[in-house]
């Protein structure tokens, strides 16, 4: 299997982005969803990043790594940010799905904080995702 076909928890951000874009409540309330960073965007928007990884070193099974993903919701108003954060939580928490070559076994909110940055209110949510790669074959590594 080619390296470009194999998916592991390192692709978790793309999986989360796809789930959020398929959710009408989230997608209808943001201008865009960006990976890692954007120097400029119209409010409201979401930035996501992989914030940590806890590998599952097993033998002969699909890896079930735990990855932390941080999503930051940027909005013009505080209340608007809380509503968007609630929509993101509702879209992600407890979701189990196979999508984009990955299998999401569980998704749990583990932390949240809020702050003000560059003329925007930010609701930052951290989720722990248990993921296995559906295209992963331990015999070819």
mmCIF file of N, CA and C in Angstrom:
data_model
loop_
_atom_site.group_PDB
_atom_site.id
_atom_site.type_symbol
_atom_site.label_atom_id
_atom_site.label_comp_id
_atom_site.label_asym_id
_atom_site.label_seq_id
_atom_site.Cartn_x
_atom_site.Cartn_y
_atom_site.Cartn_z
ATOM 1 N N UNK A 1 0.846 -1.172 0.000
ATOM 2 C CA UNK A 1 0.000 0.000 0.000
ATOM 3 C C UNK A 1 0.888 1.231 0.000
ATOM 4 N N UNK A 2 0.595 2.180 -0.830
ATOM 5 C CA UNK A 2 1.393 3.396 -0.948
ATOM 6 C C UNK A 2 1.245 4.257 0.300
ATOM 7 N N UNK A 3 2.306 4.981 0.630
ATOM 8 C CA UNK A 3 2.291 5.827 1.825
ATOM 9 C C UNK A 3 1.200 6.894 1.753
ATOM 10 N N UNK A 4 0.865 7.364 0.562
ATOM 11 C CA UNK A 4 -0.152 8.395 0.436
ATOM 12 C C UNK A 4 -1.552 7.855 0.716
ATOM 13 N N UNK A 5 -1.747 6.535 0.646
ATOM 14 C CA UNK A 5 -3.055 5.940 0.902
ATOM 15 C C UNK A 5 -3.273 5.644 2.379
ATOM 16 N N UNK A 6 -2.221 5.447 3.120
ATOM 17 C CA UNK A 6 -2.334 5.069 4.524
ATOM 18 C C UNK A 6 -2.764 6.257 5.372
ATOM 19 N N UNK A 7 -3.724 6.018 6.254
ATOM 20 C CA UNK A 7 -4.193 7.069 7.149
ATOM 21 C C UNK A 7 -4.004 6.626 8.588
ATOM 22 N N UNK A 8 -3.502 7.549 9.399
ATOM 23 C CA UNK A 8 -3.343 7.319 10.832
ATOM 24 C C UNK A 8 -3.918 8.526 11.564
ATOM 25 N N UNK A 9 -3.713 8.568 12.855
ATOM 26 C CA UNK A 9 -4.233 9.683 13.651
ATOM 27 C C UNK A 9 -3.621 11.019 13.253
ATOM 28 N N UNK A 10 -2.545 11.009 12.493
ATOM 29 C CA UNK A 10 -1.951 12.259 12.027
ATOM 30 C C UNK A 10 -2.891 12.994 11.070
ATOM 31 N N UNK A 11 -3.871 12.284 10.534
ATOM 32 C CA UNK A 11 -4.876 12.877 9.643
ATOM 33 C C UNK A 11 -6.158 13.257 10.377
ATOM 34 N N UNK A 12 -6.124 13.280 11.696
ATOM 35 C CA UNK A 12 -7.328 13.542 12.490
ATOM 36 C C UNK A 12 -7.956 14.899 12.189
ATOM 37 N N UNK A 13 -7.156 15.910 11.922
ATOM 38 C CA UNK A 13 -7.696 17.239 11.643
ATOM 39 C C UNK A 13 -8.617 17.244 10.437
ATOM 40 N N UNK A 14 -8.213 16.542 9.386
ATOM 41 C CA UNK A 14 -9.050 16.466 8.183
ATOM 42 C C UNK A 14 -10.371 15.770 8.489
ATOM 43 N N UNK A 15 -10.328 14.752 9.316
ATOM 44 C CA UNK A 15 -11.544 14.047 9.715
ATOM 45 C C UNK A 15 -12.484 14.978 10.479
ATOM 46 N N UNK A 16 -11.956 15.717 11.441
ATOM 47 C CA UNK A 16 -12.762 16.642 12.230
ATOM 48 C C UNK A 16 -13.345 17.736 11.337
ATOM 49 N N UNK A 17 -12.539 18.262 10.441
ATOM 50 C CA UNK A 17 -13.015 19.303 9.521
ATOM 51 C C UNK A 17 -14.189 18.784 8.699
ATOM 52 N N UNK A 18 -14.066 17.581 8.162
ATOM 53 C CA UNK A 18 -15.152 16.989 7.367
ATOM 54 C C UNK A 18 -16.433 16.842 8.191
ATOM 55 N N UNK A 19 -16.313 16.380 9.427
ATOM 56 C CA UNK A 19 -17.491 16.215 10.294
ATOM 57 C C UNK A 19 -18.153 17.563 10.534
ATOM 58 N N UNK A 20 -17.358 18.585 10.823
ATOM 59 C CA UNK A 20 -17.915 19.917 11.085
ATOM 60 C C UNK A 20 -18.582 20.507 9.844
ATOM 61 N N UNK A 21 -17.980 20.316 8.673
ATOM 62 C CA UNK A 21 -18.566 20.855 7.446
ATOM 63 C C UNK A 21 -19.874 20.159 7.080
ATOM 64 N N UNK A 22 -20.035 18.903 7.489
ATOM 65 C CA UNK A 22 -21.271 18.165 7.226
ATOM 66 C C UNK A 22 -22.381 18.529 8.208
ATOM 67 N N UNK A 23 -22.019 19.199 9.304
ATOM 68 C CA UNK A 23 -23.003 19.594 10.302
ATOM 69 C C UNK A 23 -23.571 20.961 9.927
ATOM 70 N N UNK A 24 -24.869 21.028 9.637
ATOM 71 C CA UNK A 24 -25.486 22.266 9.169
ATOM 72 C C UNK A 24 -25.402 23.391 10.196
ATOM 73 N N UNK A 25 -25.540 23.060 11.469
ATOM 74 C CA UNK A 25 -25.504 24.090 12.513
ATOM 75 C C UNK A 25 -24.134 24.760 12.592
ATOM 76 N N UNK A 26 -23.066 23.981 12.422
ATOM 77 C CA UNK A 26 -21.713 24.545 12.451
ATOM 78 C C UNK A 26 -21.404 25.228 11.120
ATOM 79 N N UNK A 27 -21.543 24.495 10.024
ATOM 80 C CA UNK A 27 -21.170 25.028 8.707
ATOM 81 C C UNK A 27 -21.966 26.277 8.350
ATOM 82 N N UNK A 28 -23.214 26.373 8.796
ATOM 83 C CA UNK A 28 -24.032 27.534 8.497
ATOM 84 C C UNK A 28 -23.686 28.762 9.308
ATOM 85 N N UNK A 29 -22.825 28.617 10.314
ATOM 86 C CA UNK A 29 -22.482 29.729 11.194
ATOM 87 C C UNK A 29 -21.028 30.164 11.139
ATOM 88 N N UNK A 30 -20.283 29.664 10.146
ATOM 89 C CA UNK A 30 -18.882 30.073 9.994
ATOM 90 C C UNK A 30 -18.601 30.411 8.534
ATOM 91 N N UNK A 31 -17.621 31.274 8.325
ATOM 92 C CA UNK A 31 -17.217 31.596 6.960
ATOM 93 C C UNK A 31 -16.286 30.539 6.403
ATOM 94 N N UNK A 32 -15.467 29.930 7.303
ATOM 95 C CA UNK A 32 -14.511 28.924 6.861
ATOM 96 C C UNK A 32 -13.957 28.182 8.075
ATOM 97 N N UNK A 33 -13.396 26.997 7.816
ATOM 98 C CA UNK A 33 -12.725 26.203 8.849
ATOM 99 C C UNK A 33 -11.295 25.975 8.371
ATOM 100 N N UNK A 34 -10.327 26.490 9.135
ATOM 101 C CA UNK A 34 -8.923 26.485 8.725
ATOM 102 C C UNK A 34 -8.093 25.500 9.547
ATOM 103 N N UNK A 35 -7.093 24.851 8.931
ATOM 104 C CA UNK A 35 -6.133 24.074 9.707
ATOM 105 C C UNK A 35 -5.030 24.974 10.274
ATOM 106 N N UNK A 36 -4.669 24.772 11.489
ATOM 107 C CA UNK A 36 -3.520 25.349 12.192
ATOM 108 C C UNK A 36 -3.551 26.869 12.363
ATOM 109 N N UNK A 37 -3.637 27.631 11.274
ATOM 110 C CA UNK A 37 -3.487 29.083 11.382
ATOM 111 C C UNK A 37 -4.059 29.771 10.147
ATOM 112 N N UNK A 38 -4.562 30.961 10.333
ATOM 113 C CA UNK A 38 -4.898 31.830 9.208
ATOM 114 C C UNK A 38 -4.507 33.247 9.575
ATOM 115 N N UNK A 39 -3.806 33.940 8.707
ATOM 116 C CA UNK A 39 -3.399 35.305 9.038
ATOM 117 C C UNK A 39 -4.560 36.295 8.978
ATOM 118 N N UNK A 40 -5.597 35.952 8.215
ATOM 119 C CA UNK A 40 -6.707 36.878 8.081
ATOM 120 C C UNK A 40 -7.936 36.126 7.578
ATOM 121 N N UNK A 41 -9.073 36.401 8.202
ATOM 122 C CA UNK A 41 -10.329 35.780 7.779
ATOM 123 C C UNK A 41 -11.492 36.620 8.271
ATOM 124 N N UNK A 42 -12.614 36.453 7.621
ATOM 125 C CA UNK A 42 -13.833 37.124 8.058
ATOM 126 C C UNK A 42 -14.472 36.312 9.172
ATOM 127 N N UNK A 43 -14.873 37.015 10.243
ATOM 128 C CA UNK A 43 -15.550 36.367 11.361
ATOM 129 C C UNK A 43 -16.953 35.946 10.931
ATOM 130 N N UNK A 44 -17.487 34.902 11.504
ATOM 131 C CA UNK A 44 -16.890 33.919 12.426
ATOM 132 C C UNK A 44 -16.197 32.792 11.652
ATOM 133 N N UNK A 45 -15.175 32.211 12.264
ATOM 134 C CA UNK A 45 -14.475 31.092 11.656
ATOM 135 C C UNK A 45 -13.903 30.188 12.740
ATOM 136 N N UNK A 46 -13.439 29.019 12.318
ATOM 137 C CA UNK A 46 -12.854 28.029 13.229
ATOM 138 C C UNK A 46 -11.451 27.689 12.737
ATOM 139 N N UNK A 47 -10.525 27.577 13.680
ATOM 140 C CA UNK A 47 -9.175 27.080 13.397
ATOM 141 C C UNK A 47 -8.980 25.822 14.233
ATOM 142 N N UNK A 48 -8.468 24.764 13.601
ATOM 143 C CA UNK A 48 -8.224 23.517 14.323
ATOM 144 C C UNK A 48 -6.756 23.108 14.190
ATOM 145 N N UNK A 49 -6.297 22.343 15.181
ATOM 146 C CA UNK A 49 -4.924 21.825 15.124
ATOM 147 C C UNK A 49 -4.814 20.586 15.985
ATOM 148 N N UNK A 50 -3.893 19.711 15.612
ATOM 149 C CA UNK A 50 -3.567 18.557 16.450
ATOM 150 C C UNK A 50 -2.697 19.088 17.575
ATOM 151 N N UNK A 51 -3.115 18.889 18.811
ATOM 152 C CA UNK A 51 -2.420 19.475 19.957
ATOM 153 C C UNK A 51 -1.673 18.444 20.789
ATOM 154 N N UNK A 52 -1.825 17.172 20.481
ATOM 155 C CA UNK A 52 -1.139 16.141 21.240
ATOM 156 C C UNK A 52 -1.455 14.769 20.688
ATOM 157 N N UNK A 53 -0.632 13.799 21.086
ATOM 158 C CA UNK A 53 -0.789 12.441 20.591
ATOM 159 C C UNK A 53 -0.338 11.450 21.656
ATOM 160 N N UNK A 54 -1.147 10.452 21.893
ATOM 161 C CA UNK A 54 -0.796 9.355 22.788
ATOM 162 C C UNK A 54 -0.887 8.065 21.974
ATOM 163 N N UNK A 55 0.256 7.569 21.470
ATOM 164 C CA UNK A 55 0.218 6.382 20.617
ATOM 165 C C UNK A 55 -0.179 5.131 21.387
ATOM 166 N N UNK A 56 -0.794 4.208 20.663
ATOM 167 C CA UNK A 56 -1.191 2.915 21.210
ATOM 168 C C UNK A 56 -0.287 1.854 20.583
ATOM 169 N N UNK A 57 0.827 1.528 21.249
ATOM 170 C CA UNK A 57 1.756 0.556 20.672
ATOM 171 C C UNK A 57 1.241 -0.871 20.860
ATOM 172 N N UNK A 58 0.600 -1.406 19.845
ATOM 173 C CA UNK A 58 0.090 -2.765 19.928
ATOM 174 C C UNK A 58 0.728 -3.606 18.845
ATOM 175 N N UNK A 59 0.534 -4.881 18.921
ATOM 176 C CA UNK A 59 1.152 -5.772 17.941
ATOM 177 C C UNK A 59 0.067 -6.487 17.157
ATOM 178 N N UNK A 60 0.079 -6.277 15.840
ATOM 179 C CA UNK A 60 -0.808 -7.012 14.969
ATOM 180 C C UNK A 60 -2.245 -6.525 14.924
ATOM 181 N N UNK A 61 -2.557 -5.459 15.642
ATOM 182 C CA UNK A 61 -3.918 -4.904 15.599
ATOM 183 C C UNK A 61 -3.860 -3.517 14.989
ATOM 184 N N UNK A 62 -5.034 -3.001 14.626
ATOM 185 C CA UNK A 62 -5.091 -1.620 14.188
ATOM 186 C C UNK A 62 -4.713 -0.721 15.361
ATOM 187 N N UNK A 63 -3.890 0.291 15.138
ATOM 188 C CA UNK A 63 -3.572 1.201 16.236
ATOM 189 C C UNK A 63 -4.812 1.983 16.638
ATOM 190 N N UNK A 64 -4.966 2.192 17.912
ATOM 191 C CA UNK A 64 -6.073 2.997 18.437
ATOM 192 C C UNK A 64 -5.474 4.153 19.226
ATOM 193 N N UNK A 65 -4.801 5.019 18.516
ATOM 194 C CA UNK A 65 -4.143 6.158 19.123
ATOM 195 C C UNK A 65 -5.174 7.141 19.671
ATOM 196 N N UNK A 66 -4.747 7.906 20.676
ATOM 197 C CA UNK A 66 -5.570 8.989 21.187
ATOM 198 C C UNK A 66 -4.885 10.293 20.776
ATOM 199 N N UNK A 67 -5.623 11.132 20.086
ATOM 200 C CA UNK A 67 -5.079 12.403 19.623
ATOM 201 C C UNK A 67 -5.923 13.531 20.203
ATOM 202 N N UNK A 68 -5.239 14.572 20.655
ATOM 203 C CA UNK A 68 -5.929 15.770 21.143
ATOM 204 C C UNK A 68 -6.032 16.751 19.991
ATOM 205 N N UNK A 69 -7.244 17.231 19.753
ATOM 206 C CA UNK A 69 -7.478 18.224 18.715
ATOM 207 C C UNK A 69 -8.080 19.456 19.374
ATOM 208 N N UNK A 70 -7.472 20.603 19.102
ATOM 209 C CA UNK A 70 -7.955 21.867 19.646
ATOM 210 C C UNK A 70 -8.664 22.638 18.536
ATOM 211 N N UNK A 71 -9.872 23.087 18.841
ATOM 212 C CA UNK A 71 -10.648 23.898 17.903
ATOM 213 C C UNK A 71 -10.890 25.247 18.541
ATOM 214 N N UNK A 72 -10.560 26.313 17.822
ATOM 215 C CA UNK A 72 -10.761 27.666 18.319
ATOM 216 C C UNK A 72 -11.815 28.342 17.452
ATOM 217 N N UNK A 73 -12.904 28.770 18.109
ATOM 218 C CA UNK A 73 -14.019 29.430 17.431
ATOM 219 C C UNK A 73 -13.860 30.933 17.602
ATOM 220 N N UNK A 74 -13.638 31.674 16.513
ATOM 221 C CA UNK A 74 -13.447 33.119 16.522
ATOM 222 C C UNK A 74 -14.738 33.800 16.093
ATOM 223 N N UNK A 75 -15.243 34.702 16.923
ATOM 224 C CA UNK A 75 -16.491 35.408 16.631
ATOM 225 C C UNK A 75 -16.394 36.876 17.037
ATOM 226 N N UNK A 76 -17.309 37.688 16.493
ATOM 227 C CA UNK A 76 -17.333 39.116 16.817
ATOM 228 C C UNK A 76 -17.926 39.384 18.188
ATOM 229 N N UNK A 77 -18.863 38.540 18.621
ATOM 230 C CA UNK A 77 -19.514 38.733 19.908
ATOM 231 C C UNK A 77 -19.328 37.538 20.822
ATOM 232 N N UNK A 78 -19.344 37.808 22.117
ATOM 233 C CA UNK A 78 -19.148 36.738 23.089
ATOM 234 C C UNK A 78 -20.249 35.682 23.007
ATOM 235 N N UNK A 79 -21.499 36.102 23.032
ATOM 236 C CA UNK A 79 -22.625 35.160 23.002
ATOM 237 C C UNK A 79 -22.614 34.319 21.734
ATOM 238 N N UNK A 80 -22.280 34.959 20.619
ATOM 239 C CA UNK A 80 -22.173 34.251 19.341
ATOM 240 C C UNK A 80 -21.118 33.140 19.430
ATOM 241 N N UNK A 81 -20.024 33.421 20.126
ATOM 242 C CA UNK A 81 -18.961 32.438 20.298
ATOM 243 C C UNK A 81 -19.401 31.250 21.129
ATOM 244 N N UNK A 82 -20.148 31.510 22.179
ATOM 245 C CA UNK A 82 -20.639 30.423 23.027
ATOM 246 C C UNK A 82 -21.608 29.543 22.232
ATOM 247 N N UNK A 83 -22.476 30.162 21.446
ATOM 248 C CA UNK A 83 -23.420 29.395 20.613
ATOM 249 C C UNK A 83 -22.657 28.522 19.613
ATOM 250 N N UNK A 84 -21.628 29.084 18.973
ATOM 251 C CA UNK A 84 -20.829 28.313 18.019
ATOM 252 C C UNK A 84 -20.089 27.178 18.722
ATOM 253 N N UNK A 85 -19.524 27.449 19.889
ATOM 254 C CA UNK A 85 -18.819 26.404 20.646
ATOM 255 C C UNK A 85 -19.773 25.279 21.028
ATOM 256 N N UNK A 86 -20.984 25.611 21.423
ATOM 257 C CA UNK A 86 -21.985 24.586 21.748
ATOM 258 C C UNK A 86 -22.317 23.755 20.517
ATOM 259 N N UNK A 87 -22.416 24.389 19.352
ATOM 260 C CA UNK A 87 -22.701 23.658 18.113
ATOM 261 C C UNK A 87 -21.554 22.714 17.757
ATOM 262 N N UNK A 88 -20.316 23.176 17.935
ATOM 263 C CA UNK A 88 -19.149 22.337 17.666
ATOM 264 C C UNK A 88 -19.140 21.137 18.611
ATOM 265 N N UNK A 89 -19.388 21.395 19.885
ATOM 266 C CA UNK A 89 -19.417 20.295 20.854
ATOM 267 C C UNK A 89 -20.495 19.282 20.491
ATOM 268 N N UNK A 90 -21.674 19.771 20.149
ATOM 269 C CA UNK A 90 -22.783 18.896 19.781
ATOM 270 C C UNK A 90 -22.450 18.067 18.542
ATOM 271 N N UNK A 91 -21.741 18.669 17.583
ATOM 272 C CA UNK A 91 -21.381 17.979 16.346
ATOM 273 C C UNK A 91 -20.342 16.889 16.567
ATOM 274 N N UNK A 92 -19.460 17.061 17.559
ATOM 275 C CA UNK A 92 -18.319 16.160 17.725
ATOM 276 C C UNK A 92 -18.429 15.172 18.883
ATOM 277 N N UNK A 93 -18.933 15.621 20.013
ATOM 278 C CA UNK A 93 -18.878 14.777 21.206
ATOM 279 C C UNK A 93 -19.718 13.518 21.035
ATOM 280 N N UNK A 94 -19.087 12.391 21.293
ATOM 281 C CA UNK A 94 -19.765 11.098 21.215
ATOM 282 C C UNK A 94 -19.858 10.524 19.814
ATOM 283 N N UNK A 95 -19.344 11.235 18.808
ATOM 284 C CA UNK A 95 -19.439 10.758 17.424
ATOM 285 C C UNK A 95 -18.540 9.543 17.219
ATOM 286 N N UNK A 96 -19.081 8.563 16.525
ATOM 287 C CA UNK A 96 -18.324 7.399 16.065
ATOM 288 C C UNK A 96 -18.610 7.267 14.577
ATOM 289 N N UNK A 97 -17.560 7.270 13.770
ATOM 290 C CA UNK A 97 -17.758 7.211 12.329
ATOM 291 C C UNK A 97 -16.504 6.706 11.637
ATOM 292 N N UNK A 98 -16.679 6.217 10.453
ATOM 293 C CA UNK A 98 -15.560 5.903 9.565
ATOM 294 C C UNK A 98 -15.679 6.845 8.383
ATOM 295 N N UNK A 99 -14.614 7.602 8.151
ATOM 296 C CA UNK A 99 -14.660 8.631 7.121
ATOM 297 C C UNK A 99 -13.232 9.007 6.753
ATOM 298 N N UNK A 100 -12.998 9.307 5.512
ATOM 299 C CA UNK A 100 -11.684 9.784 5.049
ATOM 300 C C UNK A 100 -10.559 8.800 5.363
ATOM 301 N N UNK A 101 -10.848 7.499 5.352
ATOM 302 C CA UNK A 101 -9.814 6.502 5.610
ATOM 303 C C UNK A 101 -9.466 6.307 7.068
ATOM 304 N N UNK A 102 -10.267 6.874 7.972
ATOM 305 C CA UNK A 102 -10.032 6.743 9.403
ATOM 306 C C UNK A 102 -11.296 6.259 10.086
ATOM 307 N N UNK A 103 -11.109 5.618 11.225
ATOM 308 C CA UNK A 103 -12.242 5.202 12.034
ATOM 309 C C UNK A 103 -12.163 5.925 13.377
ATOM 310 N N UNK A 104 -13.145 6.797 13.622
ATOM 311 C CA UNK A 104 -13.218 7.536 14.876
ATOM 312 C C UNK A 104 -14.017 6.702 15.862
ATOM 313 N N UNK A 105 -13.344 6.191 16.884
ATOM 314 C CA UNK A 105 -13.975 5.313 17.879
ATOM 315 C C UNK A 105 -14.682 6.089 18.976
ATOM 316 N N UNK A 106 -14.110 7.230 19.371
ATOM 317 C CA UNK A 106 -14.755 8.071 20.385
ATOM 318 C C UNK A 106 -14.208 9.483 20.279
ATOM 319 N N UNK A 107 -15.016 10.432 20.731
ATOM 320 C CA UNK A 107 -14.641 11.842 20.727
ATOM 321 C C UNK A 107 -15.242 12.474 21.974
ATOM 322 N N UNK A 108 -14.372 12.985 22.854
ATOM 323 C CA UNK A 108 -14.812 13.513 24.142
ATOM 324 C C UNK A 108 -14.173 14.881 24.374
ATOM 325 N N UNK A 109 -14.994 15.846 24.805
ATOM 326 C CA UNK A 109 -14.469 17.159 25.196
ATOM 327 C C UNK A 109 -13.669 16.998 26.480
ATOM 328 N N UNK A 110 -12.411 17.456 26.478
ATOM 329 C CA UNK A 110 -11.554 17.309 27.658
ATOM 330 C C UNK A 110 -11.172 18.638 28.298
ATOM 331 N N UNK A 111 -11.307 19.739 27.553
ATOM 332 C CA UNK A 111 -10.923 21.026 28.113
ATOM 333 C C UNK A 111 -11.558 22.138 27.281
ATOM 334 N N UNK A 112 -11.720 23.297 27.902
ATOM 335 C CA UNK A 112 -12.248 24.467 27.198
ATOM 336 C C UNK A 112 -11.746 25.718 27.896
ATOM 337 N N UNK A 113 -11.481 26.735 27.098
ATOM 338 C CA UNK A 113 -11.104 28.031 27.646
ATOM 339 C C UNK A 113 -11.622 29.109 26.712
ATOM 340 N N UNK A 114 -11.657 30.328 27.211
ATOM 341 C CA UNK A 114 -12.102 31.448 26.389
ATOM 342 C C UNK A 114 -11.177 32.630 26.609
ATOM 343 N N UNK A 115 -11.046 33.442 25.557
ATOM 344 C CA UNK A 115 -10.196 34.624 25.646
ATOM 345 C C UNK A 115 -10.545 35.577 24.504
ATOM 346 N N UNK A 116 -9.904 36.724 24.503
ATOM 347 C CA UNK A 116 -10.105 37.720 23.460
ATOM 348 C C UNK A 116 -8.778 37.900 22.747
ATOM 349 N N UNK A 117 -8.792 37.880 21.391
ATOM 350 C CA UNK A 117 -7.556 37.943 20.623
ATOM 351 C C UNK A 117 -7.812 38.657 19.298
ATOM 352 N N UNK A 118 -7.046 39.687 19.003
ATOM 353 C CA UNK A 118 -7.145 40.402 17.719
ATOM 354 C C UNK A 118 -8.572 40.773 17.349
ATOM 355 N N UNK A 119 -9.254 41.447 18.234
ATOM 356 C CA UNK A 119 -10.621 41.917 17.998
ATOM 357 C C UNK A 119 -11.637 40.800 17.808
ATOM 358 N N UNK A 120 -11.385 39.647 18.400
ATOM 359 C CA UNK A 120 -12.332 38.531 18.305
ATOM 360 C C UNK A 120 -12.424 37.816 19.645
ATOM 361 N N UNK A 121 -13.618 37.355 19.958
ATOM 362 C CA UNK A 121 -13.815 36.468 21.100
ATOM 363 C C UNK A 121 -13.478 35.059 20.631
ATOM 364 N N UNK A 122 -12.771 34.311 21.488
ATOM 365 C CA UNK A 122 -12.343 32.966 21.112
ATOM 366 C C UNK A 122 -12.830 31.972 22.154
ATOM 367 N N UNK A 123 -13.500 30.955 21.678
ATOM 368 C CA UNK A 123 -13.865 29.807 22.500
ATOM 369 C C UNK A 123 -12.981 28.660 22.017
ATOM 370 N N UNK A 124 -12.105 28.181 22.873
ATOM 371 C CA UNK A 124 -11.170 27.118 22.512
ATOM 372 C C UNK A 124 -11.607 25.816 23.174
ATOM 373 N N UNK A 125 -11.814 24.792 22.364
ATOM 374 C CA UNK A 125 -12.271 23.484 22.842
ATOM 375 C C UNK A 125 -11.230 22.432 22.497
ATOM 376 N N UNK A 126 -10.912 21.556 23.450
ATOM 377 C CA UNK A 126 -9.981 20.464 23.197
ATOM 378 C C UNK A 126 -10.735 19.145 23.325
ATOM 379 N N UNK A 127 -10.593 18.311 22.303
ATOM 380 C CA UNK A 127 -11.242 17.003 22.270
ATOM 381 C C UNK A 127 -10.188 15.903 22.238
ATOM 382 N N UNK A 128 -10.486 14.794 22.917
ATOM 383 C CA UNK A 128 -9.656 13.588 22.837
ATOM 384 C C UNK A 128 -10.365 12.643 21.874
ATOM 385 N N UNK A 129 -9.657 12.247 20.822
ATOM 386 C CA UNK A 129 -10.206 11.360 19.807
ATOM 387 C C UNK A 129 -9.462 10.039 19.848
ATOM 388 N N UNK A 130 -10.193 8.950 19.920
ATOM 389 C CA UNK A 130 -9.591 7.617 19.784
ATOM 390 C C UNK A 130 -9.810 7.215 18.342
ATOM 391 N N UNK A 131 -8.704 7.027 17.611
ATOM 392 C CA UNK A 131 -8.749 6.827 16.168
ATOM 393 C C UNK A 131 -7.950 5.600 15.765
ATOM 394 N N UNK A 132 -8.491 4.872 14.796
ATOM 395 C CA UNK A 132 -7.708 3.826 14.134
ATOM 396 C C UNK A 132 -7.774 4.071 12.641
ATOM 397 N N UNK A 133 -6.687 3.782 11.963
ATOM 398 C CA UNK A 133 -6.643 3.962 10.514
ATOM 399 C C UNK A 133 -7.253 2.758 9.827
ATOM 400 N N UNK A 134 -8.295 2.974 9.046
ATOM 401 C CA UNK A 134 -8.958 1.857 8.383
ATOM 402 C C UNK A 134 -8.113 1.272 7.271
ATOM 403 N N UNK A 135 -7.170 2.056 6.745
ATOM 404 C CA UNK A 135 -6.290 1.556 5.690
ATOM 405 C C UNK A 135 -4.937 1.111 6.229
ATOM 406 N N UNK A 136 -4.793 1.045 7.527
ATOM 407 C CA UNK A 136 -3.522 0.721 8.149
ATOM 408 C C UNK A 136 -3.293 -0.786 8.126
ATOM 409 N N UNK A 137 -2.148 -1.217 7.675
ATOM 410 C CA UNK A 137 -1.801 -2.627 7.648
ATOM 411 C C UNK A 137 -0.466 -2.804 8.360
ATOM 412 N N UNK A 138 -0.474 -3.351 9.603
ATOM 413 C CA UNK A 138 0.766 -3.443 10.366
ATOM 414 C C UNK A 138 1.801 -4.351 9.705
ATOM 415 N N UNK A 139 1.410 -5.220 8.795
ATOM 416 C CA UNK A 139 2.339 -6.124 8.134
ATOM 417 C C UNK A 139 3.224 -5.402 7.128
ATOM 418 N N UNK A 140 2.821 -4.180 6.662
ATOM 419 C CA UNK A 140 3.576 -3.462 5.641
ATOM 420 C C UNK A 140 4.446 -2.358 6.221
ATOM 421 N N UNK A 141 4.515 -2.234 7.528
ATOM 422 C CA UNK A 141 5.316 -1.172 8.135
ATOM 423 C C UNK A 141 6.737 -1.600 8.339
#
